[in-house]
Amino acid sequence: MQQIPDDLLVGWDIVVLDDEEDSLEVAEVILLEYGANVYTASNVKDGLEVVRNAKPRFVISDLSMPVMDGWGFIHSMKADRSLAEIPVIALTAHAMVGDRERAITAGFHNYLTKPLTVDTFMSDLVKLLIDIPELADYLNI
């Protein structure tokens, strides 16, 4: 994969939903470095409100959260016609065989594993988002 341009996500609204402060901060800092407008939430209730208000290009959502988990979040997103088409990427630290397929079957766009690292986060994310036309066009892929 070629070098990722520093301005790759300029003008993109992105929501990150995670109850772990460290993961939330790493994702936010990295996405901001690539020009994104980043909105965060640490629980599903707040996350759904942020998504409704921001209407982001995509959402990254942790699967394991208290009260309502990422599975409940994707169900709520897909049940709301105004949110159903927004791509959501599942995020988990507990990757098991079959989890990616389960996540996609549930309605997630794709699947990322933790920990999020500065070295790999953007390249992993671009690989997952390459089917978004604006991104593929920008990278001439």
PDB file of N, CA and C in Angstrom, residues 9 12 57-59 86-87 89 109 125-139:
ATOM      1  N   LEU A   9      -8.402  12.372   5.447  1.00  0.00           N
ATOM      2  CA  LEU A   9      -9.749  12.426   6.023  1.00  0.00           C
ATOM      3  C   LEU A   9     -10.254  13.850   6.249  1.00  0.00           C
ATOM      4  N   TRP A  12     -14.024  14.815   6.751  1.00  0.00           N
ATOM      5  CA  TRP A  12     -14.803  13.627   7.115  1.00  0.00           C
ATOM      6  C   TRP A  12     -15.195  13.711   8.580  1.00  0.00           C
ATOM      7  N   ARG A  57     -19.319  10.017   8.312  1.00  0.00           N
ATOM      8  CA  ARG A  57     -18.983   9.196   7.148  1.00  0.00           C
ATOM      9  C   ARG A  57     -18.923   7.727   7.561  1.00  0.00           C
ATOM     10  N   PHE A  58     -18.397   7.474   8.778  1.00  0.00           N
ATOM     11  CA  PHE A  58     -18.419   6.126   9.335  1.00  0.00           C
ATOM     12  C   PHE A  58     -18.236   6.192  10.846  1.00  0.00           C
ATOM     13  N   VAL A  59     -18.494   5.057  11.499  1.00  0.00           N
ATOM     14  CA  VAL A  59     -18.396   4.927  12.954  1.00  0.00           C
ATOM     15  C   VAL A  59     -17.468   3.756  13.259  1.00  0.00           C
ATOM     16  N   ILE A  86     -25.033   4.224   7.400  1.00  0.00           N
ATOM     17  CA  ILE A  86     -23.721   4.687   7.863  1.00  0.00           C
ATOM     18  C   ILE A  86     -22.865   3.459   8.182  1.00  0.00           C
ATOM     19  N   PRO A  87     -21.698   3.313   7.541  1.00  0.00           N
ATOM     20  CA  PRO A  87     -20.847   2.161   7.841  1.00  0.00           C
ATOM     21  C   PRO A  87     -20.343   2.199   9.287  1.00  0.00           C
ATOM     22  N   ILE A  89     -17.664   0.126  11.851  1.00  0.00           N
ATOM     23  CA  ILE A  89     -16.580  -0.847  11.971  1.00  0.00           C
ATOM     24  C   ILE A  89     -16.539  -1.337  13.410  1.00  0.00           C
ATOM     25  N   HIS A 109     -19.697  -3.014   8.961  1.00  0.00           N
ATOM     26  CA  HIS A 109     -19.012  -2.876   7.672  1.00  0.00           C
ATOM     27  C   HIS A 109     -17.769  -3.767   7.641  1.00  0.00           C
ATOM     28  N   LEU A 125      -7.166   0.669   8.947  1.00  0.00           N
ATOM     29  CA  LEU A 125      -8.438   1.332   8.677  1.00  0.00           C
ATOM     30  C   LEU A 125      -8.637   1.562   7.177  1.00  0.00           C
ATOM     31  N   VAL A 126      -7.618   2.033   6.489  1.00  0.00           N
ATOM     32  CA  VAL A 126      -7.721   2.275   5.045  1.00  0.00           C
ATOM     33  C   VAL A 126      -8.038   0.974   4.310  1.00  0.00           C
ATOM     34  N   LYS A 127      -7.434  -0.116   4.727  1.00  0.00           N
ATOM     35  CA  LYS A 127      -7.723  -1.414   4.100  1.00  0.00           C
ATOM     36  C   LYS A 127      -9.196  -1.776   4.235  1.00  0.00           C
ATOM     37  N   LEU A 128      -9.808  -1.387   5.365  1.00  0.00           N
ATOM     38  CA  LEU A 128     -11.212  -1.709   5.601  1.00  0.00           C
ATOM     39  C   LEU A 128     -12.158  -0.775   4.857  1.00  0.00           C
ATOM     40  N   LEU A 129     -11.717   0.444   4.612  1.00  0.00           N
ATOM     41  CA  LEU A 129     -12.580   1.461   4.017  1.00  0.00           C
ATOM     42  C   LEU A 129     -12.370   1.651   2.526  1.00  0.00           C
ATOM     43  N   ILE A 130     -11.543   0.853   1.925  1.00  0.00           N
ATOM     44  CA  ILE A 130     -11.151   1.057   0.538  1.00  0.00           C
ATOM     45  C   ILE A 130     -12.340   1.000  -0.417  1.00  0.00           C
ATOM     46  N   ASP A 131     -13.442   0.402   0.001  1.00  0.00           N
ATOM     47  CA  ASP A 131     -14.605   0.335  -0.888  1.00  0.00           C
ATOM     48  C   ASP A 131     -15.495   1.578  -0.793  1.00  0.00           C
ATOM     49  N   ILE A 132     -15.090   2.583  -0.001  1.00  0.00           N
ATOM     50  CA  ILE A 132     -15.788   3.863  -0.015  1.00  0.00           C
ATOM     51  C   ILE A 132     -15.225   4.636  -1.202  1.00  0.00           C
ATOM     52  N   PRO A 133     -16.082   4.952  -2.201  1.00  0.00           N
ATOM     53  CA  PRO A 133     -15.585   5.529  -3.460  1.00  0.00           C
ATOM     54  C   PRO A 133     -14.648   6.730  -3.287  1.00  0.00           C
ATOM     55  N   GLU A 134     -14.995   7.674  -2.408  1.00  0.00           N
ATOM     56  CA  GLU A 134     -14.140   8.854  -2.254  1.00  0.00           C
ATOM     57  C   GLU A 134     -12.737   8.495  -1.815  1.00  0.00           C
ATOM     58  N   LEU A 135     -12.611   7.504  -0.970  1.00  0.00           N
ATOM     59  CA  LEU A 135     -11.309   7.093  -0.473  1.00  0.00           C
ATOM     60  C   LEU A 135     -10.522   6.375  -1.568  1.00  0.00           C
ATOM     61  N   ALA A 136     -11.148   5.464  -2.255  1.00  0.00           N
ATOM     62  CA  ALA A 136     -10.468   4.738  -3.343  1.00  0.00           C
ATOM     63  C   ALA A 136     -10.016   5.708  -4.428  1.00  0.00           C
ATOM     64  N   ASP A 137     -10.870   6.688  -4.767  1.00  0.00           N
ATOM     65  CA  ASP A 137     -10.502   7.677  -5.770  1.00  0.00           C
ATOM     66  C   ASP A 137      -9.313   8.510  -5.310  1.00  0.00           C
ATOM     67  N   TYR A 138      -9.322   8.899  -4.031  1.00  0.00           N
ATOM     68  CA  TYR A 138      -8.261   9.742  -3.499  1.00  0.00           C
ATOM     69  C   TYR A 138      -6.922   9.033  -3.558  1.00  0.00           C
ATOM     70  N   LEU A 139      -6.932   7.747  -3.268  1.00  0.00           N
ATOM     71  CA  LEU A 139      -5.676   6.985  -3.265  1.00  0.00           C
ATOM     72  C   LEU A 139      -5.333   6.420  -4.642  1.00  0.00           C
TER      73      LEU A 139
END
